[in-house]
Amino acid sequence: MDAVREMLPLIDLLLLNEGEAAALEKALNREISALGDVETVVTMGADGAVWTFAHGRIVQPAFRVSEVVDTT
């Protein structure tokens, strides 16, 4: 985790899913939103995504679709 702490000042935008965000918050012992100048986007699957930046936060609900296709 020391490597992650060292890299944080070099990161402009951090894109994580909910599980990754929770693990990072636990490891750093602080919330993702408290990372300073780092903008973060946390994807939440069917619940959408949250973008946190210096001047606020935007919550984007997921778009409704009629059919989901697994592309893997």
Coordinates of C-alpha atoms in Angstrom, one line a residue:
M1 CA 0.0 0.0 0.0
D2 CA 3.0 2.3 0.4
A3 CA 3.4 2.3 -3.4
V4 CA -0.2 3.5 -3.7
R5 CA 0.4 6.3 -1.2
E6 CA 3.5 7.4 -3.1
M7 CA 1.5 7.5 -6.4
L8 CA -1.5 9.5 -5.2
P9 CA 0.1 12.9 -5.8
L10 CA 0.7 11.8 -9.4
I11 CA -2.9 10.8 -10.1
D12 CA -5.4 13.2 -11.7
L13 CA -8.3 10.8 -12.1
L14 CA -8.9 7.6 -10.2
L15 CA -11.5 5.1 -11.6
L16 CA -12.7 2.4 -9.3
N17 CA -15.6 0.0 -8.7
E18 CA -17.3 -0.2 -5.3
G19 CA -15.1 -3.1 -4.1
E20 CA -11.9 -1.4 -5.1
A21 CA -13.0 1.9 -3.5
A22 CA -13.9 0.1 -0.2
A23 CA -10.5 -1.7 -0.1
L24 CA -8.6 1.5 -0.8
E25 CA -10.5 3.4 1.8
K26 CA -9.8 0.7 4.4
A27 CA -6.1 0.5 3.5
L28 CA -5.6 4.3 3.6
N29 CA -7.9 4.7 6.6
R30 CA -9.7 7.6 5.0
E31 CA -12.5 8.2 2.5
I32 CA -11.8 8.4 -1.2
S33 CA -13.3 11.9 -1.3
A34 CA -10.5 13.0 1.1
L35 CA -7.7 12.3 -1.3
G36 CA -7.2 16.0 -2.1
D37 CA -6.8 17.0 -5.7
V38 CA -7.5 13.5 -7.1
E39 CA -10.8 13.3 -9.0
T40 CA -12.5 10.0 -8.5
V41 CA -15.2 8.0 -10.3
V42 CA -16.7 5.1 -8.5
T43 CA -18.8 2.8 -10.6
M44 CA -21.7 1.1 -8.8
G45 CA -23.1 -1.3 -11.3
A46 CA -26.8 -1.1 -11.6
D47 CA -26.8 1.9 -9.2
G48 CA -24.8 4.1 -11.6
A49 CA -21.6 6.0 -10.7
V50 CA -20.3 8.8 -8.5
W51 CA -17.8 11.4 -9.7
T52 CA -16.1 13.4 -6.9
F53 CA -14.0 16.4 -7.7
A54 CA -12.6 19.5 -6.0
H55 CA -15.9 21.5 -6.1
G56 CA -18.4 18.8 -5.5
R57 CA -19.9 15.5 -6.4
I58 CA -22.1 14.2 -9.2
V59 CA -24.2 11.1 -8.8
Q60 CA -25.3 9.6 -12.1
P61 CA -28.0 6.9 -11.9
A62 CA -27.5 4.0 -14.2
F63 CA -29.4 4.1 -17.5
R64 CA -32.3 1.8 -17.8
V65 CA -31.9 -0.8 -20.6
S66 CA -34.3 -3.3 -22.0
E67 CA -31.7 -6.1 -22.5
V68 CA -28.3 -6.6 -20.9
V69 CA -25.7 -8.4 -23.0
D70 CA -22.6 -10.0 -21.4
T71 CA -19.7 -9.0 -23.6
T72 CA -17.2 -11.3 -21.9

